[in-house]
């Protein structure tokens, strides 16, 4: 059983994956973020792998994500 006060329904998660770098995952993520925020949803963006480019984080923020993190925030440099 979940603890008292725990949400009974978890928010949806969208995971974008590809077989290689430079495949367009971040570009697709920004498009998904824009669509979700235009529907009034609150969105968090997380970049799990990559080169640690600050531009990727800024792009997700500019697309409308309220919370943004990347693998460097978790202490996992590539």
GROMACS .gro file of C-alpha atoms in nm:
model
   78
    1UNK     CA    1   0.000   0.000   0.000
    2UNK     CA    2   0.120   0.353  -0.070
    3UNK     CA    3   0.190   0.574   0.231
    4UNK     CA    4  -0.088   0.799   0.353
    5UNK     CA    5  -0.110   1.119   0.153
    6UNK     CA    6   0.078   0.968  -0.143
    7UNK     CA    7  -0.074   1.045  -0.481
    8UNK     CA    8  -0.288   0.762  -0.611
    9UNK     CA    9  -0.211   0.847  -0.972
   10UNK     CA   10   0.140   0.913  -1.098
   11UNK     CA   11   0.202   1.172  -1.370
   12UNK     CA   12   0.270   1.044  -1.721
   13UNK     CA   13   0.631   1.002  -1.832
   14UNK     CA   14   0.752   1.039  -2.190
   15UNK     CA   15   1.094   0.890  -2.266
   16UNK     CA   16   1.262   0.975  -2.596
   17UNK     CA   17   1.538   0.735  -2.698
   18UNK     CA   18   1.749   0.681  -3.009
   19UNK     CA   19   2.035   0.459  -3.117
   20UNK     CA   20   2.291   0.738  -3.148
   21UNK     CA   21   2.386   1.089  -3.047
   22UNK     CA   22   2.277   1.375  -3.274
   23UNK     CA   23   1.963   1.185  -3.368
   24UNK     CA   24   1.727   1.469  -3.267
   25UNK     CA   25   1.616   1.357  -2.920
   26UNK     CA   26   1.652   1.702  -2.765
   27UNK     CA   27   1.481   1.868  -3.061
   28UNK     CA   28   1.193   1.621  -3.030
   29UNK     CA   29   1.182   1.676  -2.653
   30UNK     CA   30   1.146   2.052  -2.702
   31UNK     CA   31   0.857   1.994  -2.944
   32UNK     CA   32   0.684   1.761  -2.695
   33UNK     CA   33   0.736   2.015  -2.417
   34UNK     CA   34   0.585   2.291  -2.630
   35UNK     CA   35   0.281   2.076  -2.714
   36UNK     CA   36   0.227   1.969  -2.353
   37UNK     CA   37   0.256   2.320  -2.213
   38UNK     CA   38   0.019   2.453  -2.480
   39UNK     CA   39  -0.236   2.208  -2.338
   40UNK     CA   40  -0.186   2.360  -1.993
   41UNK     CA   41   0.027   2.078  -1.853
   42UNK     CA   42   0.318   2.139  -1.618
   43UNK     CA   43   0.630   1.981  -1.763
   44UNK     CA   44   0.971   1.880  -1.629
   45UNK     CA   45   1.254   1.810  -1.873
   46UNK     CA   46   1.545   1.578  -1.794
   47UNK     CA   47   1.839   1.506  -2.022
   48UNK     CA   48   1.979   1.170  -1.913
   49UNK     CA   49   2.283   1.150  -2.144
   50UNK     CA   50   2.484   1.374  -2.372
   51UNK     CA   51   2.767   1.619  -2.381
   52UNK     CA   52   2.650   1.838  -2.095
   53UNK     CA   53   2.561   2.130  -2.322
   54UNK     CA   54   2.396   2.413  -2.132
   55UNK     CA   55   2.213   2.510  -2.452
   56UNK     CA   56   2.007   2.190  -2.429
   57UNK     CA   57   1.885   2.281  -2.082
   58UNK     CA   58   1.809   2.638  -2.187
   59UNK     CA   59   1.620   2.509  -2.491
   60UNK     CA   60   1.392   2.295  -2.275
   61UNK     CA   61   1.332   2.590  -2.044
   62UNK     CA   62   1.253   2.815  -2.340
   63UNK     CA   63   1.010   2.548  -2.467
   64UNK     CA   64   0.819   2.578  -2.139
   65UNK     CA   65   0.956   2.317  -1.898
   66UNK     CA   66   0.928   2.438  -1.539
   67UNK     CA   67   1.189   2.205  -1.394
   68UNK     CA   68   1.498   2.101  -1.588
   69UNK     CA   69   1.778   1.866  -1.487
   70UNK     CA   70   2.048   1.672  -1.664
   71UNK     CA   71   2.284   1.384  -1.587
   72UNK     CA   72   2.542   1.628  -1.446
   73UNK     CA   73   2.289   1.722  -1.173
   74UNK     CA   74   2.289   1.355  -1.071
   75UNK     CA   75   2.669   1.336  -1.063
   76UNK     CA   76   2.701   1.120  -1.376
   77UNK     CA   77   2.932   1.299  -1.620
   78UNK     CA   78   2.970   1.142  -1.963
   0.00000   0.00000   0.00000
